[in-house]
Amino acid sequence: VLDEAVRQQMAALADLGFGESGHRLSALLGTELRLERTEVALWSAEDLIRAHGRGDDGVVAVVSRLTGDLTGAVLLLFTPASARCLEEMLLQADENEEMRSSLLSEVGNIAAGSFLTVLGDWLGVRLSLTPPVAVRDLLGAVLGTVLPLVELVPDRVVGFGTNLIAQGRPIAATFLFLPDAAAYARIRERVARAAGR
Amino acid sequence: VPPAGERGGLEDLAVVEVGLGGYALSGDPGEVLAAFGLGSCVGLVLCQHHGPCALAHVVLPHARSERDRPTRYADTAVPFLLAALGGGVGDVVAYLAGGASMFPTAALPDIGAQNVAVLESALAREGVALAGRDVGGRHGRTLKVLVGRREILVAGVGSAPRRWVVETASKEGRA
């Protein structure tokens, strides 16, 4: 489903997209934000939950649905502590909950939007996102709700994941681009064509 | 009887974590069956009145092929767990927790409500009494089955915890 050559091509594409996301985030927020260490892999929900903690750990998640010519989901996951850290860096101390959620939604929106612009241009397709929704809930509840909607085969999703670095400090955050089976087939076909396979 | 959480001692119990699509069955009084972080997923508990309990972590409403794990899907989980428990349906009670609509404004389908509806239909079709349900809402839950204490605990984000004691009377004997 995900052979090494295709995985490498996709990782290079994702690096390009995430690089653009970092530039735009930094410019908009007035501070250095980078997305790095891209991973393209086939994950089960359990893998992803274990990678981030336990199912009943708290998480702050920003969720958008990918629409247009390709469909899927985009997720930005923060630990509660890392969300607080980012909020403290970028907001006044007395900002309310709505403003804090709005900041995280905007970070998710920009990270996803820039990445999708690069991906869409490369694929020659039109991609768009539903407005991001930020929730504070349980890790298992968030991943267990979103991942089944985009799985490639039962209990397996293909994900483009990256970490967030703010002002040189790693923030415990993961950005996940999760194409559904039809979208993944299209990306894979284009990657294979580019690689002359 | 005070709630189990207030009596302490849960740390002495062995936790059997039931991940997405999985299930566990136990009659061991030293075990806790647990589904951590149920969102749109539903924890389906079937307990014999005087026997073991089973917990399935149901993810989606409908199975797509016969090769799929039966406890992953609402339409196949109930008959599978009943067969695993053994005994007659009159000796079994059911409890449901989960099925939240986590992202009502994110244009995602409401899988939680579908999971609950399919499970309730399946329980009715099989003639299994539904003794407790804590479903819907907007937030996740964690479900634990304390096998030895015959208790089921549900802790939700932002909601009061729920506790059920597994009924020990048969269907005919209940009020």
mmCIF file of C-alpha atoms in Angstrom, chain A residues 23-189:
data_model
loop_
_atom_site.group_PDB
_atom_site.id
_atom_site.type_symbol
_atom_site.label_atom_id
_atom_site.label_comp_id
_atom_site.label_asym_id
_atom_site.label_seq_id
_atom_site.Cartn_x
_atom_site.Cartn_y
_atom_site.Cartn_z
ATOM 1 C CA HIS A 23 6.880 30.677 6.422
ATOM 2 C CA ARG A 24 3.275 31.785 6.367
ATOM 3 C CA LEU A 25 2.709 31.033 10.046
ATOM 4 C CA SER A 26 5.813 32.958 11.034
ATOM 5 C CA ALA A 27 4.827 35.942 8.915
ATOM 6 C CA LEU A 28 1.275 36.071 10.172
ATOM 7 C CA LEU A 29 1.995 35.505 13.838
ATOM 8 C CA GLY A 30 5.132 37.630 13.935
ATOM 9 C CA THR A 31 7.256 34.919 15.480
ATOM 10 C CA GLU A 32 9.347 32.068 14.172
ATOM 11 C CA LEU A 33 7.276 28.913 13.690
ATOM 12 C CA ARG A 34 8.528 25.931 11.760
ATOM 13 C CA LEU A 35 7.134 22.544 10.869
ATOM 14 C CA GLU A 36 9.754 19.854 10.658
ATOM 15 C CA ARG A 37 10.561 16.153 10.745
ATOM 16 C CA THR A 38 7.993 15.074 8.228
ATOM 17 C CA GLU A 39 6.879 11.514 8.379
ATOM 18 C CA VAL A 40 4.733 9.791 5.819
ATOM 19 C CA ALA A 41 3.501 6.466 7.104
ATOM 20 C CA LEU A 42 0.679 4.006 7.303
ATOM 21 C CA TRP A 43 -0.716 4.225 10.818
ATOM 22 C CA SER A 44 -3.394 2.512 12.816
ATOM 23 C CA ALA A 45 -5.409 4.593 15.236
ATOM 24 C CA GLU A 46 -3.787 2.676 18.072
ATOM 25 C CA ASP A 47 -0.295 3.593 16.737
ATOM 26 C CA LEU A 48 -1.216 7.234 16.697
ATOM 27 C CA ILE A 49 -2.807 7.165 20.146
ATOM 28 C CA ARG A 50 0.272 5.435 21.591
ATOM 29 C CA ALA A 51 2.569 7.933 19.885
ATOM 30 C CA HIS A 52 0.810 10.769 21.684
ATOM 31 C CA GLY A 53 -0.081 9.211 25.029
ATOM 32 C CA ARG A 54 -3.090 7.273 26.258
ATOM 33 C CA GLY A 55 -6.665 7.312 25.022
ATOM 34 C CA ASP A 56 -7.935 9.231 28.038
ATOM 35 C CA ASP A 57 -5.167 11.839 27.990
ATOM 36 C CA GLY A 58 -6.358 15.348 27.296
ATOM 37 C CA VAL A 59 -5.689 16.857 23.885
ATOM 38 C CA VAL A 60 -6.390 20.097 22.099
ATOM 39 C CA ALA A 61 -7.277 19.312 18.500
ATOM 40 C CA VAL A 62 -8.011 21.447 15.476
ATOM 41 C CA VAL A 63 -9.993 19.549 12.858
ATOM 42 C CA SER A 64 -10.874 20.441 9.277
ATOM 43 C CA ARG A 65 -12.351 18.395 6.504
ATOM 44 C CA LEU A 66 -10.642 18.369 3.138
ATOM 45 C CA THR A 67 -13.078 19.011 0.290
ATOM 46 C CA GLY A 68 -12.821 19.708 -3.424
ATOM 47 C CA ASP A 69 -11.188 17.319 -5.881
ATOM 48 C CA LEU A 70 -9.617 15.302 -3.052
ATOM 49 C CA THR A 71 -11.245 14.458 0.259
ATOM 50 C CA GLY A 72 -9.908 13.621 3.700
ATOM 51 C CA ALA A 73 -9.180 15.333 6.995
ATOM 52 C CA VAL A 74 -6.586 17.574 8.532
ATOM 53 C CA LEU A 75 -5.756 17.413 12.223
ATOM 54 C CA LEU A 76 -3.506 19.519 14.408
ATOM 55 C CA LEU A 77 -2.937 17.945 17.834
ATOM 56 C CA PHE A 78 -1.469 19.720 20.855
ATOM 57 C CA THR A 79 -0.985 18.429 24.364
ATOM 58 C CA PRO A 80 -2.844 20.776 26.750
ATOM 59 C CA ALA A 81 0.538 22.005 28.027
ATOM 60 C CA SER A 82 1.861 22.742 24.530
ATOM 61 C CA ALA A 83 -1.343 24.562 23.565
ATOM 62 C CA ARG A 84 -0.960 26.691 26.702
ATOM 63 C CA CYS A 85 2.692 27.332 25.856
ATOM 64 C CA LEU A 86 1.812 28.518 22.355
ATOM 65 C CA GLU A 87 -1.019 30.675 23.683
ATOM 66 C CA GLU A 88 1.331 32.291 26.192
ATOM 67 C CA MET A 89 3.835 33.054 23.440
ATOM 68 C CA LEU A 90 1.318 34.620 21.140
ATOM 69 C CA LEU A 91 -1.512 36.045 23.264
ATOM 70 C CA GLN A 92 -1.978 38.383 26.198
ATOM 71 C CA ALA A 93 -2.369 36.575 29.530
ATOM 72 C CA ASP A 94 -5.995 37.649 29.989
ATOM 73 C CA GLU A 95 -7.344 36.465 26.621
ATOM 74 C CA ASN A 96 -10.536 34.443 26.895
ATOM 75 C CA GLU A 97 -11.221 30.858 25.842
ATOM 76 C CA GLU A 98 -12.778 31.915 22.555
ATOM 77 C CA MET A 99 -9.687 33.868 21.594
ATOM 78 C CA ARG A 100 -7.380 30.999 22.585
ATOM 79 C CA SER A 101 -9.375 28.516 20.499
ATOM 80 C CA SER A 102 -9.410 30.984 17.641
ATOM 81 C CA LEU A 103 -5.597 31.273 17.735
ATOM 82 C CA LEU A 104 -5.153 27.509 17.557
ATOM 83 C CA SER A 105 -7.736 27.232 14.784
ATOM 84 C CA GLU A 106 -5.856 29.882 12.828
ATOM 85 C CA VAL A 107 -2.542 28.063 13.287
ATOM 86 C CA GLY A 108 -4.231 24.895 11.998
ATOM 87 C CA ASN A 109 -5.838 26.732 9.128
ATOM 88 C CA ILE A 110 -2.586 28.283 7.929
ATOM 89 C CA ALA A 111 -0.542 25.119 8.393
ATOM 90 C CA ALA A 112 -3.095 23.122 6.408
ATOM 91 C CA GLY A 113 -3.849 25.807 3.820
ATOM 92 C CA SER A 114 -0.229 26.343 2.758
ATOM 93 C CA PHE A 115 0.459 22.646 2.596
ATOM 94 C CA LEU A 116 -2.644 22.058 0.504
ATOM 95 C CA THR A 117 -1.763 24.880 -1.890
ATOM 96 C CA VAL A 118 1.568 23.208 -2.633
ATOM 97 C CA LEU A 119 -0.044 19.789 -2.919
ATOM 98 C CA GLY A 120 -2.906 21.039 -5.094
ATOM 99 C CA ASP A 121 -0.550 22.866 -7.472
ATOM 100 C CA TRP A 122 1.618 19.801 -7.834
ATOM 101 C CA LEU A 123 -1.337 17.505 -8.418
ATOM 102 C CA GLY A 124 -3.189 19.991 -10.596
ATOM 103 C CA VAL A 125 -6.347 19.734 -8.502
ATOM 104 C CA ARG A 126 -8.540 22.106 -6.521
ATOM 105 C CA LEU A 127 -8.389 21.588 -2.756
ATOM 106 C CA SER A 128 -10.256 23.386 -0.006
ATOM 107 C CA LEU A 129 -10.910 23.059 3.707
ATOM 108 C CA THR A 130 -13.962 23.438 5.909
ATOM 109 C CA PRO A 131 -13.499 26.063 8.661
ATOM 110 C CA PRO A 132 -11.321 24.548 11.400
ATOM 111 C CA VAL A 133 -12.941 23.463 14.663
ATOM 112 C CA ALA A 134 -10.880 23.466 17.874
ATOM 113 C CA VAL A 135 -11.862 21.050 20.658
ATOM 114 C CA ARG A 136 -10.413 20.185 24.067
ATOM 115 C CA ASP A 137 -11.189 16.556 24.720
ATOM 116 C CA LEU A 138 -9.726 13.047 25.079
ATOM 117 C CA LEU A 139 -7.034 11.883 22.658
ATOM 118 C CA GLY A 140 -8.747 8.562 21.945
ATOM 119 C CA ALA A 141 -12.090 10.276 21.416
ATOM 120 C CA VAL A 142 -10.649 12.673 18.827
ATOM 121 C CA LEU A 143 -8.586 10.135 16.888
ATOM 122 C CA GLY A 144 -11.226 7.402 17.190
ATOM 123 C CA THR A 145 -13.761 9.762 15.626
ATOM 124 C CA VAL A 146 -11.702 11.196 12.768
ATOM 125 C CA LEU A 147 -9.498 8.300 11.615
ATOM 126 C CA PRO A 148 -12.262 5.804 10.710
ATOM 127 C CA LEU A 149 -13.619 8.384 8.270
ATOM 128 C CA VAL A 150 -10.414 8.434 6.226
ATOM 129 C CA GLU A 151 -9.063 4.925 6.558
ATOM 130 C CA LEU A 152 -7.410 3.298 3.590
ATOM 131 C CA VAL A 153 -8.124 -0.232 4.669
ATOM 132 C CA PRO A 154 -9.807 -1.207 7.938
ATOM 133 C CA ASP A 155 -7.935 0.429 10.794
ATOM 134 C CA ARG A 156 -5.149 1.929 8.669
ATOM 135 C CA VAL A 157 -4.733 5.518 7.527
ATOM 136 C CA VAL A 158 -1.953 7.067 5.520
ATOM 137 C CA GLY A 159 -0.759 10.191 7.247
ATOM 138 C CA PHE A 160 1.651 13.033 6.573
ATOM 139 C CA GLY A 161 2.811 14.089 10.036
ATOM 140 C CA THR A 162 5.111 16.832 11.239
ATOM 141 C CA ASN A 163 6.165 18.519 14.461
ATOM 142 C CA LEU A 164 5.901 22.195 15.317
ATOM 143 C CA ILE A 165 8.856 24.300 16.430
ATOM 144 C CA ALA A 166 8.118 27.748 17.879
ATOM 145 C CA GLN A 167 10.868 30.295 18.547
ATOM 146 C CA GLY A 168 13.387 27.461 18.403
ATOM 147 C CA ARG A 169 11.537 25.480 21.073
ATOM 148 C CA PRO A 170 9.803 22.243 20.182
ATOM 149 C CA ILE A 171 6.095 22.393 20.864
ATOM 150 C CA ALA A 172 4.468 19.035 21.479
ATOM 151 C CA ALA A 173 2.208 19.309 18.480
ATOM 152 C CA THR A 174 1.546 17.152 15.457
ATOM 153 C CA PHE A 175 0.082 18.212 12.163
ATOM 154 C CA LEU A 176 -1.593 15.371 10.288
ATOM 155 C CA PHE A 177 -2.824 15.404 6.722
ATOM 156 C CA LEU A 178 -5.037 12.371 6.221
ATOM 157 C CA PRO A 179 -6.265 11.754 2.673
ATOM 158 C CA ASP A 180 -9.035 9.198 2.320
ATOM 159 C CA ALA A 181 -8.631 6.108 0.112
ATOM 160 C CA ALA A 182 -9.689 7.810 -3.135
ATOM 161 C CA ALA A 183 -7.491 10.847 -2.501
ATOM 162 C CA TYR A 184 -4.531 8.704 -1.578
ATOM 163 C CA ALA A 185 -4.886 6.653 -4.763
ATOM 164 C CA ARG A 186 -4.732 9.845 -6.792
ATOM 165 C CA ILE A 187 -1.688 11.193 -4.961
ATOM 166 C CA ARG A 188 0.064 7.851 -5.264
ATOM 167 C CA GLU A 189 -0.638 7.662 -8.977
#
